[in-house]
mmCIF file of N, CA and C in Angstrom:
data_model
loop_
_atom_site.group_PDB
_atom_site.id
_atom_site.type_symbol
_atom_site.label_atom_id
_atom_site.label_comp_id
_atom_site.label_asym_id
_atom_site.label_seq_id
_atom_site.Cartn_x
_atom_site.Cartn_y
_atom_site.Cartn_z
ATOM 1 N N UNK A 647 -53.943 32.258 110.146
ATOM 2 C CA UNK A 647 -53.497 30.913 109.936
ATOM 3 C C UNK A 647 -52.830 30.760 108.579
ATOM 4 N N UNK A 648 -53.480 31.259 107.515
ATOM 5 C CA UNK A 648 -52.868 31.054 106.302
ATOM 6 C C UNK A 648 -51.445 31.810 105.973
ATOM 7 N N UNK A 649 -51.101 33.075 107.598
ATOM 8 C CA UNK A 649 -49.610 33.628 107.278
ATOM 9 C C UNK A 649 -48.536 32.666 107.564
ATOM 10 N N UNK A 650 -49.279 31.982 108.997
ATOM 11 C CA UNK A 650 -48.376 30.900 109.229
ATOM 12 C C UNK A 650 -48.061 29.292 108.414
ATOM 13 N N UNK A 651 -48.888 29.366 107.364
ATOM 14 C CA UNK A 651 -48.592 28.494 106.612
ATOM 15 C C UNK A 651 -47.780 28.595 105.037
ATOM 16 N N UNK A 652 -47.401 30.379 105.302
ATOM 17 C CA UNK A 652 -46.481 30.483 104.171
ATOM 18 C C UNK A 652 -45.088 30.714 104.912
ATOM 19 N N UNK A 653 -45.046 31.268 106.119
ATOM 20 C CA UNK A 653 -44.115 31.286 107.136
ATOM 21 C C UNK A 653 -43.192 29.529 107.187
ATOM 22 N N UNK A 654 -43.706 29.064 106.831
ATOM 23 C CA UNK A 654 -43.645 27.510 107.169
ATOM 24 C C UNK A 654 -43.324 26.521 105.979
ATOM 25 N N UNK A 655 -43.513 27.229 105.021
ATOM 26 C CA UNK A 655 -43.180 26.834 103.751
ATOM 27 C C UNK A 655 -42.072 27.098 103.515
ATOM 28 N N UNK A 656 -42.078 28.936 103.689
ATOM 29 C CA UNK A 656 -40.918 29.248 103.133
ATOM 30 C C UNK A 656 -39.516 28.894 103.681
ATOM 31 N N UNK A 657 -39.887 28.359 105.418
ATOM 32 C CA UNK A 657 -38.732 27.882 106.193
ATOM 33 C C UNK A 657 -38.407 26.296 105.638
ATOM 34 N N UNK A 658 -39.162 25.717 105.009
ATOM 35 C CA UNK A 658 -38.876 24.856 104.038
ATOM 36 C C UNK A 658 -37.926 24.816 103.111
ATOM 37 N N UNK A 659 -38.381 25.730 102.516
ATOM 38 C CA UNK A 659 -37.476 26.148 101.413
ATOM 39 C C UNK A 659 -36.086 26.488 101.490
ATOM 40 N N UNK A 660 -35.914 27.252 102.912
ATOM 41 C CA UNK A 660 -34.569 27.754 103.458
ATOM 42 C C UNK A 660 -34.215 26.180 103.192
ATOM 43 N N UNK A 661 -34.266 25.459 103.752
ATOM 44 C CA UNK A 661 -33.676 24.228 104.430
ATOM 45 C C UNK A 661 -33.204 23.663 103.354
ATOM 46 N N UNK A 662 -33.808 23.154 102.230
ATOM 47 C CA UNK A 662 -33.942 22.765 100.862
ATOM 48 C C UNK A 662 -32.653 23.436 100.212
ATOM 49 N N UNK A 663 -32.402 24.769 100.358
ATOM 50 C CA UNK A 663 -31.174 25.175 99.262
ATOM 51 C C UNK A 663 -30.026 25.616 100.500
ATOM 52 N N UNK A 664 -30.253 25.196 101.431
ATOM 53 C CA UNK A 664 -29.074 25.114 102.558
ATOM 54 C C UNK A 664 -27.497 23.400 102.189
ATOM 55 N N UNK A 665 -28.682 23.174 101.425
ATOM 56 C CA UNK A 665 -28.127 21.790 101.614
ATOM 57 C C UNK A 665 -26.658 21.721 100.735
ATOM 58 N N UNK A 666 -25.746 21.036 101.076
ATOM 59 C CA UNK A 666 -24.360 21.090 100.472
ATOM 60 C C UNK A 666 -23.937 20.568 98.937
ATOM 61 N N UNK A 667 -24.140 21.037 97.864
ATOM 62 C CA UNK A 667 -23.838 20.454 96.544
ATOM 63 C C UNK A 667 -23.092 19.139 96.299
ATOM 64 N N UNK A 668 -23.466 18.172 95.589
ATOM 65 C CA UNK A 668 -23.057 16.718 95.862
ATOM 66 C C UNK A 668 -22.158 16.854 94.374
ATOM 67 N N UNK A 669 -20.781 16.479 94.870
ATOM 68 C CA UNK A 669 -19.729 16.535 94.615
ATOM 69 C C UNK A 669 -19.991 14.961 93.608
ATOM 70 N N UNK A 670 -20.266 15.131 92.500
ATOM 71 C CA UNK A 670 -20.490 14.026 91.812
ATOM 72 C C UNK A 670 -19.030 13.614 91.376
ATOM 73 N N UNK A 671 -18.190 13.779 90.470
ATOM 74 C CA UNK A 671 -16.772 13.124 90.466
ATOM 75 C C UNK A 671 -16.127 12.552 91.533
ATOM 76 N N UNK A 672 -16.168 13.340 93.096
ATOM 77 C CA UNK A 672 -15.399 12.436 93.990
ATOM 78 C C UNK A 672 -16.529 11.285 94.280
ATOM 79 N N UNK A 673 -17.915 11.170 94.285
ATOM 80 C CA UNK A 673 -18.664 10.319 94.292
ATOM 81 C C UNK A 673 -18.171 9.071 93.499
ATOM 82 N N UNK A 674 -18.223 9.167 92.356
ATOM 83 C CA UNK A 674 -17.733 8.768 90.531
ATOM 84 C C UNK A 674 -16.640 8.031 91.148
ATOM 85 N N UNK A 675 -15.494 8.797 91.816
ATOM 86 C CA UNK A 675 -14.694 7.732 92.095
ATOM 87 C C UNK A 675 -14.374 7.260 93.015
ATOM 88 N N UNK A 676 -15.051 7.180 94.142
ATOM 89 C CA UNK A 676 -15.818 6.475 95.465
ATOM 90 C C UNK A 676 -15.814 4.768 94.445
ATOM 91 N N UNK A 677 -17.190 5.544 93.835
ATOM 92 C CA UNK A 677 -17.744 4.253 93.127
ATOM 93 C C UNK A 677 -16.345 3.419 92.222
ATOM 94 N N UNK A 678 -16.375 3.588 91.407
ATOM 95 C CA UNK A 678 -14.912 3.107 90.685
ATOM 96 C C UNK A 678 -14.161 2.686 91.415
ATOM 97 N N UNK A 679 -13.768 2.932 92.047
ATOM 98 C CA UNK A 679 -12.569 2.369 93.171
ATOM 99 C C UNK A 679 -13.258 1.013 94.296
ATOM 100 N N UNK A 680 -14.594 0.993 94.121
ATOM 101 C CA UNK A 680 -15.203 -0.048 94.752
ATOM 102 C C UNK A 680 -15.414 -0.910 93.817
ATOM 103 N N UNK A 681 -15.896 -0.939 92.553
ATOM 104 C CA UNK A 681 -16.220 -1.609 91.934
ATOM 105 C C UNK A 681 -14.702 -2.407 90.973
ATOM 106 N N UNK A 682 -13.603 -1.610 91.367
ATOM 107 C CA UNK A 682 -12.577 -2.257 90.554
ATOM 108 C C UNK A 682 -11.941 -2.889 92.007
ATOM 109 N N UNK A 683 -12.491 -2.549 93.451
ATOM 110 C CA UNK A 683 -11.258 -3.829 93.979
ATOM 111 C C UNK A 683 -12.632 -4.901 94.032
ATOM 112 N N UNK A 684 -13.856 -4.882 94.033
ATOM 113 C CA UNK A 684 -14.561 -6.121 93.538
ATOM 114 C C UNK A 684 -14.080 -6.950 92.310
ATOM 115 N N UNK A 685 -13.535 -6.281 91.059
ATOM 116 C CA UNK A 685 -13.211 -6.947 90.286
ATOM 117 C C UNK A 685 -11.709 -7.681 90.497
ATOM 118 N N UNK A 686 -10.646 -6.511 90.906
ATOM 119 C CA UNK A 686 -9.845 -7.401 91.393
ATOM 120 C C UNK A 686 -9.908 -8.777 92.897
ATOM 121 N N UNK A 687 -10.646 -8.390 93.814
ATOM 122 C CA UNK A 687 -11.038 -9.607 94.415
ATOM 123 C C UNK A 687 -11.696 -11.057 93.716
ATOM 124 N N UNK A 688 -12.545 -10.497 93.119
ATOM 125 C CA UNK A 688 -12.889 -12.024 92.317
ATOM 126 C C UNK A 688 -11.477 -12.515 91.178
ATOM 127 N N UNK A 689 -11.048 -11.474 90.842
ATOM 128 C CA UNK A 689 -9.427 -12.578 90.190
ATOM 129 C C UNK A 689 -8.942 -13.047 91.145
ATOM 130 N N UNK A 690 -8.625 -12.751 91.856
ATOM 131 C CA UNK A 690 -8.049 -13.571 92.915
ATOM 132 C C UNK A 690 -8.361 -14.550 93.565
ATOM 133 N N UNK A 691 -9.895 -14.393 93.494
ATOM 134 C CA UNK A 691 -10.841 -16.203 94.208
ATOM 135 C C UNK A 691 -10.440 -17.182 92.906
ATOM 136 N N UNK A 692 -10.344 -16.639 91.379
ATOM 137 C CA UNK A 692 -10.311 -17.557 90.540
ATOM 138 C C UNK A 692 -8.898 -17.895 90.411
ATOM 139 N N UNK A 693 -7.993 -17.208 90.469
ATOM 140 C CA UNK A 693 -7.074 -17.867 90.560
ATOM 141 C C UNK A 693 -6.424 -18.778 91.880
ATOM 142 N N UNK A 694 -7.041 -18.552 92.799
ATOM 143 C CA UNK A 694 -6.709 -18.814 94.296
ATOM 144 C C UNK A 694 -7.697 -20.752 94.042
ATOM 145 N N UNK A 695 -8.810 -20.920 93.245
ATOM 146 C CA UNK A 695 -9.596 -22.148 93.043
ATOM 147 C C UNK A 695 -8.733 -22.890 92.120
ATOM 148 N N UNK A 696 -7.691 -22.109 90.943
ATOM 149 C CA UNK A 696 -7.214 -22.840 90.091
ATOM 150 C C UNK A 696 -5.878 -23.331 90.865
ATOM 151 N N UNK A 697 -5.531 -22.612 91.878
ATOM 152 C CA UNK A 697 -4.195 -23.019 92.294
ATOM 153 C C UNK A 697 -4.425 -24.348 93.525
ATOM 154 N N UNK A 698 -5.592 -23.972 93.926
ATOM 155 C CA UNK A 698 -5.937 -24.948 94.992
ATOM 156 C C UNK A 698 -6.057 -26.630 94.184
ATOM 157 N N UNK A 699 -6.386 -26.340 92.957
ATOM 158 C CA UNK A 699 -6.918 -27.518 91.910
ATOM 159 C C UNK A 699 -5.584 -28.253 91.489
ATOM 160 N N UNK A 700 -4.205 -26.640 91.098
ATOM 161 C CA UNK A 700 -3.303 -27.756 90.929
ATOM 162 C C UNK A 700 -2.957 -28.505 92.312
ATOM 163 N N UNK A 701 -2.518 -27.753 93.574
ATOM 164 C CA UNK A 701 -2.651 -28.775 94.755
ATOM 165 C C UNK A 701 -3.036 -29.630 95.094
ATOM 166 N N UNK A 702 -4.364 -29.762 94.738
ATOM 167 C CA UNK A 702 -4.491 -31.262 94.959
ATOM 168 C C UNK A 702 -4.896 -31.956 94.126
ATOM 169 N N UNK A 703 -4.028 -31.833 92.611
ATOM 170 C CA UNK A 703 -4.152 -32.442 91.960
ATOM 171 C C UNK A 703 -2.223 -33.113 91.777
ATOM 172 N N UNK A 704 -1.441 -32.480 92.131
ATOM 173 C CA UNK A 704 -0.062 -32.173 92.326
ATOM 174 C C UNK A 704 0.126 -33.391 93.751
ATOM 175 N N UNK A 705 -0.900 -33.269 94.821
ATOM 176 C CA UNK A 705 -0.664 -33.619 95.841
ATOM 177 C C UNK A 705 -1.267 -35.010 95.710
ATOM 178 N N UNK A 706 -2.377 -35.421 94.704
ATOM 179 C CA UNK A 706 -2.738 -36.651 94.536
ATOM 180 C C UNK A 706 -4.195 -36.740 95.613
ATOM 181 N N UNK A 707 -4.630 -36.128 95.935
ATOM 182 C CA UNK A 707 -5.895 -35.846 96.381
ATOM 183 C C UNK A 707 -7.178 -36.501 95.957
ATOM 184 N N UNK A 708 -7.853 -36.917 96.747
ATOM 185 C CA UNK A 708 -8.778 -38.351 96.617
ATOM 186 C C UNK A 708 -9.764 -37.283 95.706
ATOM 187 N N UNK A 709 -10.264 -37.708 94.663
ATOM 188 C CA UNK A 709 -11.030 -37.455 93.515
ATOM 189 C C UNK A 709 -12.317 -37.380 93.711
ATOM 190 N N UNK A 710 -12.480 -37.937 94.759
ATOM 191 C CA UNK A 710 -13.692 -38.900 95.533
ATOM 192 C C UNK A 710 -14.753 -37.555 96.536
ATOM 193 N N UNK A 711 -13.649 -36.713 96.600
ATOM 194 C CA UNK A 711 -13.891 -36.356 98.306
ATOM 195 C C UNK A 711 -14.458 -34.554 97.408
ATOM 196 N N UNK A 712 -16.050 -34.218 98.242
ATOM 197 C CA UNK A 712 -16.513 -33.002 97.843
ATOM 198 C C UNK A 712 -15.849 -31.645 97.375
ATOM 199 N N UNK A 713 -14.424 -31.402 98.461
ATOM 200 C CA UNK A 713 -14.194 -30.357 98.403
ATOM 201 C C UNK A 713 -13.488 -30.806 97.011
ATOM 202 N N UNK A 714 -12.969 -31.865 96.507
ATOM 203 C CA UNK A 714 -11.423 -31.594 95.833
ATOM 204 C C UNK A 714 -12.593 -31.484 94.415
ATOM 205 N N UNK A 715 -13.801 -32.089 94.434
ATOM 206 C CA UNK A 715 -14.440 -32.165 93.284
ATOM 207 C C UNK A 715 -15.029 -30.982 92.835
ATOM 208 N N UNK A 716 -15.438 -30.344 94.011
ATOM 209 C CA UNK A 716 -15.870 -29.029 93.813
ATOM 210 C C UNK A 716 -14.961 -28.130 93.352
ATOM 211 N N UNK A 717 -13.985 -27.676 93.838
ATOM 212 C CA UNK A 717 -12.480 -27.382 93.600
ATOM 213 C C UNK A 717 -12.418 -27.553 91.641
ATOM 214 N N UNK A 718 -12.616 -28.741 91.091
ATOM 215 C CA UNK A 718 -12.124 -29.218 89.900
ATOM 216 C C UNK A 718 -13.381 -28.819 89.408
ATOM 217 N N UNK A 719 -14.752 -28.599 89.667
ATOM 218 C CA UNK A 719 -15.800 -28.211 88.552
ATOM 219 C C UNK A 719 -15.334 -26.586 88.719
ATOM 220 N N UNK A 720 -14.839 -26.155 89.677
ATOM 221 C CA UNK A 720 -14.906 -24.971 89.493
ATOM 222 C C UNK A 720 -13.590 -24.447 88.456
ATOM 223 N N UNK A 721 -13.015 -25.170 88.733
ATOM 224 C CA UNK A 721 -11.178 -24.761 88.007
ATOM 225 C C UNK A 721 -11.120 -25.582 86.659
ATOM 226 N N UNK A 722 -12.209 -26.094 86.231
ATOM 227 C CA UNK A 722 -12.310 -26.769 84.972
ATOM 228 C C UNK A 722 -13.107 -25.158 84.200
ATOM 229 N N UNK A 723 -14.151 -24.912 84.508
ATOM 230 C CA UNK A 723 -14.573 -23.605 84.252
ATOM 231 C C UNK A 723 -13.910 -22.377 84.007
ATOM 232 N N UNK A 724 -12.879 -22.266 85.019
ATOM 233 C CA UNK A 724 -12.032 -20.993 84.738
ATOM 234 C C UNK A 724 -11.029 -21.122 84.143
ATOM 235 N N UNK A 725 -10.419 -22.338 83.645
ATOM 236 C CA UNK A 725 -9.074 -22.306 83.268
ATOM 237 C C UNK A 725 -9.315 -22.096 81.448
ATOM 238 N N UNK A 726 -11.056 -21.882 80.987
ATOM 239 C CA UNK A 726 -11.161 -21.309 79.644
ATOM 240 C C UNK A 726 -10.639 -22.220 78.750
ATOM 241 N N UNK A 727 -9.452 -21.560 77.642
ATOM 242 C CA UNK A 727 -8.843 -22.630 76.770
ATOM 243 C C UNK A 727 -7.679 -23.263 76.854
ATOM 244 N N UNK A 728 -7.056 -22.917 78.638
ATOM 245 C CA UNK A 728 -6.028 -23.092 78.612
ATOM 246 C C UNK A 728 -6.252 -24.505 79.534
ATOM 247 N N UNK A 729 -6.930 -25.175 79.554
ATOM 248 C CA UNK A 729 -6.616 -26.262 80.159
ATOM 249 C C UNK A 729 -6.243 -27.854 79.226
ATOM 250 N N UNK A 730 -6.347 -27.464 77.805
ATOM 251 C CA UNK A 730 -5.604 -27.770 76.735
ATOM 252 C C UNK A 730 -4.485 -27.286 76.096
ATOM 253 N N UNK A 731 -3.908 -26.530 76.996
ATOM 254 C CA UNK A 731 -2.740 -25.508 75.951
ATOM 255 C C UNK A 731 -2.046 -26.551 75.919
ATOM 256 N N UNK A 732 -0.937 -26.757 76.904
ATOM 257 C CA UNK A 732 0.086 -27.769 76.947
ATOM 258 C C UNK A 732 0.179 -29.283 76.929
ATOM 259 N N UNK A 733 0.177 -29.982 76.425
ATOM 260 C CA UNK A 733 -0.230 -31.750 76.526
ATOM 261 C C UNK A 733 1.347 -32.374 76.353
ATOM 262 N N UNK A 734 1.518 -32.532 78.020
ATOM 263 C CA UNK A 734 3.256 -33.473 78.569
ATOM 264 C C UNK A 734 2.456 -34.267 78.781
ATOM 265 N N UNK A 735 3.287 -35.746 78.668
ATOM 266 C CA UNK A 735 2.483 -36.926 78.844
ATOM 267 C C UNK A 735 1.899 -37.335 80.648
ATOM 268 N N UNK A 736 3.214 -36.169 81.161
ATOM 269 C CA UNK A 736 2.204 -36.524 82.466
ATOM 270 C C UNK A 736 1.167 -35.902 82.969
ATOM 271 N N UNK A 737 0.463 -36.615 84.080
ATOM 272 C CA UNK A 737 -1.121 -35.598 84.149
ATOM 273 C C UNK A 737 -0.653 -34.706 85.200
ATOM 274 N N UNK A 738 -0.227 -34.547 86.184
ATOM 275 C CA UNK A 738 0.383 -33.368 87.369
ATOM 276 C C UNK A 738 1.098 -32.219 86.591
ATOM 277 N N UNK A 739 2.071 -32.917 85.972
ATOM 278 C CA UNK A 739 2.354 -31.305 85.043
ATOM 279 C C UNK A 739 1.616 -30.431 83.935
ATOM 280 N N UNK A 740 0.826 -31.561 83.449
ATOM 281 C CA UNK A 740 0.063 -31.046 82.650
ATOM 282 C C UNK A 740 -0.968 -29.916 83.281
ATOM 283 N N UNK A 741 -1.115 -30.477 84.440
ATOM 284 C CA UNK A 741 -1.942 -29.544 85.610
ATOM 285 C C UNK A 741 -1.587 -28.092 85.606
ATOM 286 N N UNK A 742 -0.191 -28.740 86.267
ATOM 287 C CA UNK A 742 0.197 -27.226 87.076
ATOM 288 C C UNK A 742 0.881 -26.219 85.844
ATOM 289 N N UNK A 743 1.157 -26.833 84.521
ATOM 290 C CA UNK A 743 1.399 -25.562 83.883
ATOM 291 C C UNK A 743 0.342 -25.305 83.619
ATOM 292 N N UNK A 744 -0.715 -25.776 82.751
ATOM 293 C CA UNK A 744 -1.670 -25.160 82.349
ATOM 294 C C UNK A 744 -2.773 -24.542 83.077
ATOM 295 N N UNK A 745 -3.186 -25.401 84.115
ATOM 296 C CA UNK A 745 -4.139 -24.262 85.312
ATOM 297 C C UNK A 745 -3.115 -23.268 85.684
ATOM 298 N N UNK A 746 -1.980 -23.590 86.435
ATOM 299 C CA UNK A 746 -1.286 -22.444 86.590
ATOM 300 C C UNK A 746 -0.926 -21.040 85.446
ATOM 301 N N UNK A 747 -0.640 -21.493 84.425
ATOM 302 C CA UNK A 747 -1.162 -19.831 83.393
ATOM 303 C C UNK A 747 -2.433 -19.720 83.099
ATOM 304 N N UNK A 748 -3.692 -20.256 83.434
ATOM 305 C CA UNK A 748 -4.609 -19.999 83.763
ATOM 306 C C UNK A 748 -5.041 -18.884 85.073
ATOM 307 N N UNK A 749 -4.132 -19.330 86.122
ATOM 308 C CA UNK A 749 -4.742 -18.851 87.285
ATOM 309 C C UNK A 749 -3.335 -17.055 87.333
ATOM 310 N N UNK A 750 -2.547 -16.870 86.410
ATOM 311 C CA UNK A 750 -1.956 -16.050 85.927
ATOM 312 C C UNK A 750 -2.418 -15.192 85.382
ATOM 313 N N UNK A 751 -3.421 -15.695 84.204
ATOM 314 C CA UNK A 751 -3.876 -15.150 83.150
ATOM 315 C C UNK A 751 -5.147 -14.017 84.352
ATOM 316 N N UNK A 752 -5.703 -14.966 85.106
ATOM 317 C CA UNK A 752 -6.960 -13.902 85.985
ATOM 318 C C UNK A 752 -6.440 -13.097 86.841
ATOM 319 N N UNK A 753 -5.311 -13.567 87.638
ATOM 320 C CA UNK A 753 -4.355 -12.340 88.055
ATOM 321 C C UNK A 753 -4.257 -10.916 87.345
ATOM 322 N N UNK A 754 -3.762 -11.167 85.904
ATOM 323 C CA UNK A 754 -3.634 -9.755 84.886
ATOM 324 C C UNK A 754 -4.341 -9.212 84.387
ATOM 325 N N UNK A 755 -5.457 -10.094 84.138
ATOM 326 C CA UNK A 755 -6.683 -9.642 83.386
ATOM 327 C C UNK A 755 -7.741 -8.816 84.659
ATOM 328 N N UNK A 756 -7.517 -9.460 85.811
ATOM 329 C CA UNK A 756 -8.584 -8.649 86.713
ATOM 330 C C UNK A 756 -7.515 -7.112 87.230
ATOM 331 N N UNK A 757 -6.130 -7.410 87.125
ATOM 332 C CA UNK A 757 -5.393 -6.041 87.730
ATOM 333 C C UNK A 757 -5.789 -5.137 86.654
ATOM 334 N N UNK A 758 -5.464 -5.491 85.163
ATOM 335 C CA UNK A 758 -5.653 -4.451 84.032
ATOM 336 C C UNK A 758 -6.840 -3.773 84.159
ATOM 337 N N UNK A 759 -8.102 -4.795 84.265
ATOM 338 C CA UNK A 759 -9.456 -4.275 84.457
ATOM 339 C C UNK A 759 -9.556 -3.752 85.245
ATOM 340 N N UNK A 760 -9.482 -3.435 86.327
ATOM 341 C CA UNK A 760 -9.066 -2.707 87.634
ATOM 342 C C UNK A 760 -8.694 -1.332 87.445
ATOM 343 N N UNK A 761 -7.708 -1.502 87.201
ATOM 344 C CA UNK A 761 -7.046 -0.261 86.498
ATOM 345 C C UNK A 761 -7.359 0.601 85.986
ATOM 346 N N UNK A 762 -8.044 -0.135 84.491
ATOM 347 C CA UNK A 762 -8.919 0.951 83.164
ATOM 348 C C UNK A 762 -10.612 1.397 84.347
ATOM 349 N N UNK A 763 -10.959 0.932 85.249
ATOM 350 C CA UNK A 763 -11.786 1.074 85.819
ATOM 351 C C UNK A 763 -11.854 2.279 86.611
ATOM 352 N N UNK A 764 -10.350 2.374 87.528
ATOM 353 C CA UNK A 764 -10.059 3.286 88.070
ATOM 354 C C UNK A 764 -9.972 4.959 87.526
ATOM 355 N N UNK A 765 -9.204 4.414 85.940
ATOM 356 C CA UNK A 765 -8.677 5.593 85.376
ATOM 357 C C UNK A 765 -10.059 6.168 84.617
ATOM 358 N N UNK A 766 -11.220 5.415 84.034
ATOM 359 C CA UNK A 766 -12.587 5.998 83.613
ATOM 360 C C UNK A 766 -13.220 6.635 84.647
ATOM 361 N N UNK A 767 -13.683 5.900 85.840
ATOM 362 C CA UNK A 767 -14.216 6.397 87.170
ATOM 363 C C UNK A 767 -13.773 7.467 87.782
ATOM 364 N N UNK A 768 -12.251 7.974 87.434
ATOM 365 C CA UNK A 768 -11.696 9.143 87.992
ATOM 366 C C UNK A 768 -11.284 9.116 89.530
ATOM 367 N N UNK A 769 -10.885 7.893 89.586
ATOM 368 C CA UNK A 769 -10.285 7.311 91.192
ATOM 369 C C UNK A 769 -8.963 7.302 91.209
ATOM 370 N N UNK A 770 -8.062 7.752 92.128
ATOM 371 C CA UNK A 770 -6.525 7.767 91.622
ATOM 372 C C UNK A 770 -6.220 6.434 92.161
#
């Protein structure tokens, strides 16, 4: 009994260093390449909320109503310091330039990041 329990081990062991070496760099940039189109997807929700904000703020959109408010807490948040850059006396343009190079600014900033993400991670 005790031959067959080294018999049984050692077929263990076969099995154990049979196994295929894990290719950590193409892993590395598996990962990287997931984690930078996550980053570029979320630029794109933020700029896609700031553009929706100038719309219906452009379009005159009841102030009143959940989505457009939700819309504006969210695009008040992302538009950072630029939702003071420009001050025209009207309020629609004042909108759409300044959320709009806002919603620009997350466009470039999430592609760049993306990018440097790709090129550390070793993802082409």
């Amino acid at each position: 009994m005790g031959e067959h329990a080294e018999s049984s081990s050692s077929s263990e062991e076969t099995k154990v260093s049979r196994r295929a070496p894990v290719d950590w760099r193409a892993t590395g940039g598996r990962v990287a390449s997931i984690v930078a189109s996550i980053v570029r997807w979320v630029g794109l929700i933020f700029a896609a909320l700031l553009v929706i904000h100038v719309i219906f703020t452009v379009g005159s959109a009841n102030p009143d109503n959940g989505i457009v408010s939700f819309v504006k807490s969210w695009a008040d948040s992302l538009a950072l310091g630029f939702s003071d850059l420009f001050t025209p006396s009207d309020e629609k343009l004042r909108v759409l330039v300044n959320y709009g190079i806002a919603a620009i600014f997350w466009l470039v900033v999430s592609g760049i990041l993306a990018k440097i993400i790709r090129r550390v991670g070793g993802a082409s």
